[in-house]
mmCIF file of C-alpha atoms in Angstrom:
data_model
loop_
_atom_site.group_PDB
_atom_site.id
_atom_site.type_symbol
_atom_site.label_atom_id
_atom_site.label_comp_id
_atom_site.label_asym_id
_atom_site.label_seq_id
_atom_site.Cartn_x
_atom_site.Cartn_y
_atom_site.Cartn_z
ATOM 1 C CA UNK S 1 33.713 -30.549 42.600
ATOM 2 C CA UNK S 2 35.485 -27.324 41.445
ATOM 3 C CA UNK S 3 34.666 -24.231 42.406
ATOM 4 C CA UNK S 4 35.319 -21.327 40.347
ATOM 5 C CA UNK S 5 34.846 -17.362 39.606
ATOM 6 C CA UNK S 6 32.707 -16.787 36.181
ATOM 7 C CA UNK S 7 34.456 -15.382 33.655
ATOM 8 C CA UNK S 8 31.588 -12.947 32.560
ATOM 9 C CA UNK S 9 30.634 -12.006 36.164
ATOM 10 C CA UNK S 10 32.846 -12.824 38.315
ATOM 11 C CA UNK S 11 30.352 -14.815 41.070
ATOM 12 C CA UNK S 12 31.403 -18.329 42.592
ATOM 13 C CA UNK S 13 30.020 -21.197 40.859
ATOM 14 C CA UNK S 14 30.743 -25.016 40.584
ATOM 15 C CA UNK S 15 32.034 -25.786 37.402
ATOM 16 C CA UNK S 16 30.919 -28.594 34.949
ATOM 17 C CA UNK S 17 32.029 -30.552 32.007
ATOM 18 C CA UNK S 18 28.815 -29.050 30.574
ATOM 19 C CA UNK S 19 29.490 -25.588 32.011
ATOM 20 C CA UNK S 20 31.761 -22.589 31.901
ATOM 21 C CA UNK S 21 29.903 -19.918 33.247
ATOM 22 C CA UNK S 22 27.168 -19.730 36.459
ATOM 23 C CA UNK S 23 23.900 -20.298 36.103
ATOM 24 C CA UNK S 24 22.842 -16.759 35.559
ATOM 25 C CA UNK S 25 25.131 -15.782 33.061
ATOM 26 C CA UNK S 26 24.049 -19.276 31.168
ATOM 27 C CA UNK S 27 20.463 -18.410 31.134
ATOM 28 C CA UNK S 28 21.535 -15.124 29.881
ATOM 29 C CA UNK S 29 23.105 -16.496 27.003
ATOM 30 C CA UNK S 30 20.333 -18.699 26.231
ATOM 31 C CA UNK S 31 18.249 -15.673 26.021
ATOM 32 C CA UNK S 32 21.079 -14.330 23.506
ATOM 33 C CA UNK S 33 20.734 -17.625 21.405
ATOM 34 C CA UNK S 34 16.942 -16.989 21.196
ATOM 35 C CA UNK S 35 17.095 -13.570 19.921
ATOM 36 C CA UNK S 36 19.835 -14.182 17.590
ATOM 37 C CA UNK S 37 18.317 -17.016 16.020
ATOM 38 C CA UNK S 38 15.023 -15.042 15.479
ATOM 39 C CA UNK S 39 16.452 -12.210 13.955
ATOM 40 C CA UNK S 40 18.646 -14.190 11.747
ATOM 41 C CA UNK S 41 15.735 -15.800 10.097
ATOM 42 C CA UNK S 42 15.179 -13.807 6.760
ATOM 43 C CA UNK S 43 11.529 -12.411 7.260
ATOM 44 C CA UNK S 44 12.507 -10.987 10.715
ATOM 45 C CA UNK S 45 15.448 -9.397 9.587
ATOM 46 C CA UNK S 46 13.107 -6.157 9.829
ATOM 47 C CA UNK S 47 11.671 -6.414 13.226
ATOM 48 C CA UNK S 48 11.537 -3.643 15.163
ATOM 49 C CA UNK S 49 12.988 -3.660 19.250
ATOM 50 C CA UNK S 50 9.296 -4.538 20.092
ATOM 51 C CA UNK S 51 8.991 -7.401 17.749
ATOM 52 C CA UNK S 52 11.710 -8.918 19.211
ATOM 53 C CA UNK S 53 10.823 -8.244 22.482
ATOM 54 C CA UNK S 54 7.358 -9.909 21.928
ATOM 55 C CA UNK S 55 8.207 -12.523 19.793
ATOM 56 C CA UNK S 56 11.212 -14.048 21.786
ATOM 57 C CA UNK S 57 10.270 -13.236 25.459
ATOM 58 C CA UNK S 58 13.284 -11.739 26.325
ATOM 59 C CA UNK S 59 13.311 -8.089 28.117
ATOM 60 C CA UNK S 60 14.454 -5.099 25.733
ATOM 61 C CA UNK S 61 16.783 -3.799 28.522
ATOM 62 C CA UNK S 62 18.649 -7.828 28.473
ATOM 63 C CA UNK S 63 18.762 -6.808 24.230
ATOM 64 C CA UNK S 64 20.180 -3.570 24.794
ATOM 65 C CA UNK S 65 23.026 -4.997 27.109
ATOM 66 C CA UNK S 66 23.702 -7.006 24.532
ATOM 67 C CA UNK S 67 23.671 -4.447 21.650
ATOM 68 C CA UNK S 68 25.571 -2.227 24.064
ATOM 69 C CA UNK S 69 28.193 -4.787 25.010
ATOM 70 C CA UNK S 70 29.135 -6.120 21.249
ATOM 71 C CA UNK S 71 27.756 -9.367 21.832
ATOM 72 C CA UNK S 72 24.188 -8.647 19.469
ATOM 73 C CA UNK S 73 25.293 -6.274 16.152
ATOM 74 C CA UNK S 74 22.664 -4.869 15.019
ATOM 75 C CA UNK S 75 23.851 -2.550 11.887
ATOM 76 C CA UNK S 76 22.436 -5.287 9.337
ATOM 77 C CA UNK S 77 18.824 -4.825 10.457
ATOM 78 C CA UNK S 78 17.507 -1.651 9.739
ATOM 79 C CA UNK S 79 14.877 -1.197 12.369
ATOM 80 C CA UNK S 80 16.483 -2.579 15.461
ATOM 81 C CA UNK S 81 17.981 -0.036 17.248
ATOM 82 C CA UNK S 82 18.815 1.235 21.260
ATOM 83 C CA UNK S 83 17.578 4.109 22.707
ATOM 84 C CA UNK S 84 20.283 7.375 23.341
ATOM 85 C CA UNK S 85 20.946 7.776 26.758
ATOM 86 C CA UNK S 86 20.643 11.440 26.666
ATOM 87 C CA UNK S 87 17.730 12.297 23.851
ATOM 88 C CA UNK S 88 16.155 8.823 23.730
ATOM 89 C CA UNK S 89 16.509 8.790 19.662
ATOM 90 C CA UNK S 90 16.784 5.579 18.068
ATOM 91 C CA UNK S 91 20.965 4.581 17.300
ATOM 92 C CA UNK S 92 23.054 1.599 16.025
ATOM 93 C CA UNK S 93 26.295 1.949 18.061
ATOM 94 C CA UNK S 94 27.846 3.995 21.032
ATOM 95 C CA UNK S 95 25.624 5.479 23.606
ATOM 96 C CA UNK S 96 24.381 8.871 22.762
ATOM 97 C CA UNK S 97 22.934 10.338 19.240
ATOM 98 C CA UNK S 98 24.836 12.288 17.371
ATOM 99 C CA UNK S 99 22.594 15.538 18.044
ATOM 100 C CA UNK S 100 22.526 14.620 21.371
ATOM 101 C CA UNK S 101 26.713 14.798 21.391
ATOM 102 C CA UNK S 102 26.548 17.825 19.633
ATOM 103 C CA UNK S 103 24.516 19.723 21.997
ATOM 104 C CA UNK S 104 26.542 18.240 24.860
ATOM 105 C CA UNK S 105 29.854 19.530 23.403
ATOM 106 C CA UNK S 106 28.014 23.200 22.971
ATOM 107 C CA UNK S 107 27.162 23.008 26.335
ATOM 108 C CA UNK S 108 30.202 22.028 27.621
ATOM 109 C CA UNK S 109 32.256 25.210 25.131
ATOM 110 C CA UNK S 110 29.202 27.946 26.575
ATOM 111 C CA UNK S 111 30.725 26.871 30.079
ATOM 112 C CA UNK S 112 34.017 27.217 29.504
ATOM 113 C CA UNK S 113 33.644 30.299 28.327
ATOM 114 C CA UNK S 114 31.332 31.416 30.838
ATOM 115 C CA UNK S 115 34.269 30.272 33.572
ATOM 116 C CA UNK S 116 37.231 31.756 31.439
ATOM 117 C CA UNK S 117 35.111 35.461 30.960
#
């Protein structure tokens, strides 16, 4: 028996011929595998976040980390999206909407100004 870190998280686990990874990290990508495969089929290919969600069981903030970490890409399905951090507006990539940015960076000049005057 060989005991190892996991490459994903980093916890001990006893490695197998079968697997690479601990236990949790394999059940999360079996979760990953079932939302893939649903939104690869051609009539969901328009599900929204909550279709998925429904339809495959798995939690929305487990699709999100995925979405968020490159693993799920979502810009060929037009109504899956994850929610801005800041604003809460629906987005495809990165972690805050554009307005949201925007209004950050005006923020961020008023202050400067503010400090500088």
């Amino acid at each position: 028996m060989d005991v190892f870190n996991c490459p994903n998280c980093n916890s001990l686990f006893v490695m197998t011929k079968f697997r690479d990874v601990c236990d949790a990290c394999y059940k999360e990508e079996a979760q990953y595998d079932k939302v893939y495969a649903y939104i690869r089929k051609k009539t969901n290919r328009t599900a929204s976040m909550m279709q998925v969600v429904k339809e495959t069981g798995v939690e929305e903030t487990l699709i999100i980390k995925f979405v968020r970490t490159g693993k799920l890409r979502i810009s060929q399905f037009p109504n899956l999206g994850i929610p801005c951090e800041k604003c809460g507006a629906n987005i495809k990539t990165g972690r805050y909407a554009a307005n949201a940015s925007i209004r950050s960076l005006r923020i961020c000049r008023h202050l400067k100004m503010k400090k500088s005057a």
